[in-house]
PDB file of C-alpha atoms and ligand atoms in Angstrom:
ATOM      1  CA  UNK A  60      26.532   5.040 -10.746  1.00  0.00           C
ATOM      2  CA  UNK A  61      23.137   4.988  -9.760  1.00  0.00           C
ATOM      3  CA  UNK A  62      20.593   8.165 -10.295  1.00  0.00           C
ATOM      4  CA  UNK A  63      17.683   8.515  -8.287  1.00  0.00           C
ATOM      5  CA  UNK A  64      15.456  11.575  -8.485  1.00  0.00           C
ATOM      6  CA  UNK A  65      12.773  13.013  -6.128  1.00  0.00           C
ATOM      7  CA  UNK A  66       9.727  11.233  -6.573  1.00  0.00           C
ATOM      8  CA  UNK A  67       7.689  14.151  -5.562  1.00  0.00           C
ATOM      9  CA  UNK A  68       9.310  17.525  -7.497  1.00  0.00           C
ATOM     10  CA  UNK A  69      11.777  15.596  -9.711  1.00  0.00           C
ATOM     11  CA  UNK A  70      15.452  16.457  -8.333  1.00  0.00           C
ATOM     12  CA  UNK A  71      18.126  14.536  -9.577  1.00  0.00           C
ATOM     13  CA  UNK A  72      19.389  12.651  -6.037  1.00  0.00           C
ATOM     14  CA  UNK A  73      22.804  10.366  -5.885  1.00  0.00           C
ATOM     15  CA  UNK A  74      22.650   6.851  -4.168  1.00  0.00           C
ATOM     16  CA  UNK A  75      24.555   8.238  -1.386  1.00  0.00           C
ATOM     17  CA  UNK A  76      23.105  11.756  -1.535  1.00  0.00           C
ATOM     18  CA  UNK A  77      22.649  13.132   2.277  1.00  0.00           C
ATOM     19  CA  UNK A  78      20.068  15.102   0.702  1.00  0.00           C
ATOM     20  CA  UNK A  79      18.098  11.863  -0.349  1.00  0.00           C
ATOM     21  CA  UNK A  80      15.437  10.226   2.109  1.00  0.00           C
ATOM     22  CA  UNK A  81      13.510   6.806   1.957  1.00  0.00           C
ATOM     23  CA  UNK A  82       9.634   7.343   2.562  1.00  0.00           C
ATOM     24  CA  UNK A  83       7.668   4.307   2.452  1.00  0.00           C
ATOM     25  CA  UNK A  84       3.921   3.758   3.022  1.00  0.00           C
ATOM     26  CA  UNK A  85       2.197   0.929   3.952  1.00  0.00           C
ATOM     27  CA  UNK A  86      -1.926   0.803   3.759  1.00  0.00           C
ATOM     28  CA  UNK A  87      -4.196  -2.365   5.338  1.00  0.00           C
ATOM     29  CA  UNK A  88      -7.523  -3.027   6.048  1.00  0.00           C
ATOM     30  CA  UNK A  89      -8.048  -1.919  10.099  1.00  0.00           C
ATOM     31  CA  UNK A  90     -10.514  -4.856  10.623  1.00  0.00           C
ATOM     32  CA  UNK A  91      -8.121  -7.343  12.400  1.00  0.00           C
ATOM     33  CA  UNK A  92     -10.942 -10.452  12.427  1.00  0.00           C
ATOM     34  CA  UNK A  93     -13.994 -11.323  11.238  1.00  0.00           C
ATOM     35  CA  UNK A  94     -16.925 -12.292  14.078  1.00  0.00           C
ATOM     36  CA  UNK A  95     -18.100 -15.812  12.011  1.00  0.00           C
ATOM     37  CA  UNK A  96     -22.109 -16.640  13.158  1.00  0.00           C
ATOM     38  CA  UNK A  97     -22.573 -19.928  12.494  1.00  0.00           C
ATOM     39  CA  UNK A  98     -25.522 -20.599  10.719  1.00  0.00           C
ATOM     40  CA  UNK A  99     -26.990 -24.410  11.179  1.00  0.00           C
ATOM     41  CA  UNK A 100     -28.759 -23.760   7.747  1.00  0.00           C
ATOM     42  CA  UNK A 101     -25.952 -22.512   5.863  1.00  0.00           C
ATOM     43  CA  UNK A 102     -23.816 -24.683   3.639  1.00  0.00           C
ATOM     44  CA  UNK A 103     -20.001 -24.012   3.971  1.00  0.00           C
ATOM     45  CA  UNK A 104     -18.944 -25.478   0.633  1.00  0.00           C
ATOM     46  CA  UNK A 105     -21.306 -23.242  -1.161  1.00  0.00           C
ATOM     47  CA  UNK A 106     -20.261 -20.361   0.411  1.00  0.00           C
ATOM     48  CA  UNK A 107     -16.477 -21.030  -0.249  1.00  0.00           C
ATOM     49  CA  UNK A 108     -17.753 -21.564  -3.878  1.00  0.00           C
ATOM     50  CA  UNK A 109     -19.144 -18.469  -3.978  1.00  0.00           C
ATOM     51  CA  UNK A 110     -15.640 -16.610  -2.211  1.00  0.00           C
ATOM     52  CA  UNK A 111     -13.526 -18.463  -4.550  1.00  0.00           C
ATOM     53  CA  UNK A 112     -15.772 -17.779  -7.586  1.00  0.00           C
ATOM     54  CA  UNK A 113     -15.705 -13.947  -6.657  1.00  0.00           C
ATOM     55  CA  UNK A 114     -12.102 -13.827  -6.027  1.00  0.00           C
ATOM     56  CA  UNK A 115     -12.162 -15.438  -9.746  1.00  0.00           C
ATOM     57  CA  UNK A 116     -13.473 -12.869 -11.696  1.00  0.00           C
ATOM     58  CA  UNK A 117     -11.784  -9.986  -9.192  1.00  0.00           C
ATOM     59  CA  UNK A 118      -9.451  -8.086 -10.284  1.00  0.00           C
ATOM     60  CA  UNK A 119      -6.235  -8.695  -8.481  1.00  0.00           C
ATOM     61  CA  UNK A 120      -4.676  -5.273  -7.677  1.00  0.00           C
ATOM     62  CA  UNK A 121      -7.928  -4.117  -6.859  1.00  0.00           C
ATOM     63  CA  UNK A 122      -7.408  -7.505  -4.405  1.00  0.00           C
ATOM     64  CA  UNK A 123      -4.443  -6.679  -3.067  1.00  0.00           C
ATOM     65  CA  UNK A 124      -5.358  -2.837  -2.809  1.00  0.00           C
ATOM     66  CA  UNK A 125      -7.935  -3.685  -0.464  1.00  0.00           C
ATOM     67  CA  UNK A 126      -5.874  -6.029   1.606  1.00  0.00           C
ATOM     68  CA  UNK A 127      -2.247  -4.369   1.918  1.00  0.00           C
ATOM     69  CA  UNK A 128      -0.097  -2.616   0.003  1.00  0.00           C
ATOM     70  CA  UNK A 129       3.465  -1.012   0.621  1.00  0.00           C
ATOM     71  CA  UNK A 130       4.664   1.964  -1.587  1.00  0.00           C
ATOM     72  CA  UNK A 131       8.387   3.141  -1.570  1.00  0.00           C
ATOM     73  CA  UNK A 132       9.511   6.825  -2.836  1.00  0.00           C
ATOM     74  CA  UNK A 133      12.837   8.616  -2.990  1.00  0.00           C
ATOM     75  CA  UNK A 134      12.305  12.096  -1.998  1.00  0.00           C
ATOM     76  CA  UNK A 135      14.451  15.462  -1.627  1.00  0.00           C
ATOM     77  CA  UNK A 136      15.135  16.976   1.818  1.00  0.00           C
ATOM     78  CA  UNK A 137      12.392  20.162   0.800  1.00  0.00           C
ATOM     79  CA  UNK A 138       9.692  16.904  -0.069  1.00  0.00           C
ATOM     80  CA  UNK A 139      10.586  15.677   3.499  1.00  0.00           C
ATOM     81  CA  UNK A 140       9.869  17.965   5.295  1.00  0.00           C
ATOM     82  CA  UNK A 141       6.979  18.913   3.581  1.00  0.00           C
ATOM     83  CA  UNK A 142       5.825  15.435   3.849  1.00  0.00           C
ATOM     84  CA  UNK A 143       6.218  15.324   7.937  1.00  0.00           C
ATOM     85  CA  UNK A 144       5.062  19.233   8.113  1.00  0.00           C
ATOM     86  CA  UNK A 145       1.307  17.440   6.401  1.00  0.00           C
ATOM     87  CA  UNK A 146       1.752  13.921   5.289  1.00  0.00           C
ATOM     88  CA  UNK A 147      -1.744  13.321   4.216  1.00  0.00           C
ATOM     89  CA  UNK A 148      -1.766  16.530   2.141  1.00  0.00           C
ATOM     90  CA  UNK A 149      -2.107  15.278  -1.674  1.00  0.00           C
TER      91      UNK A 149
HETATM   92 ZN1  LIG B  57      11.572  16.804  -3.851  1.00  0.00          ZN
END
């Protein structure tokens, strides 16, 4: 049988538990485009060089964290209400 347990206070929670909910959170960058100026100086390849040469030496959650990520948490009913009385409240 599968355990769960609040991932906010720690109660033990059952897989089928009524008093278990599902929050999940998903963070992205709000930008939706980029505006590209072309420049008739610049030189495309170097520039991609220089993206792909960056992305390189990046380090990749710190990629991805600035891009998307989705987050999943089992919490009590007490954490979910909490959570939807102030859900940015750390
Ligand atoms: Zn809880």
């Amino acid at each position: 049988m599968i355990r769960y347990e609040c991932d906010r206070c720690g109660v033990p929670l059952g897989a089928n538990d009524p008093r278990r909910f599902i929050v999940k959170l998903e963070v992205y960058a709000a930008a939706g485009h980029m505006d590209l100026v072309l420049d008739p100086h610049a030189d495309p390849q170097r520039e991609m060089d220089e993206i792909m040469r960056s992305l390189s030496v990046a380090d990749p959650d710190e990629v991805e964290d600035q891009t998307y990520r989705c987050l999943r948490f089992n919490v009590c009913d007490t954490c979910r209400r909490n959570l939807l009385a102030n859900p940015l409240r750390t």
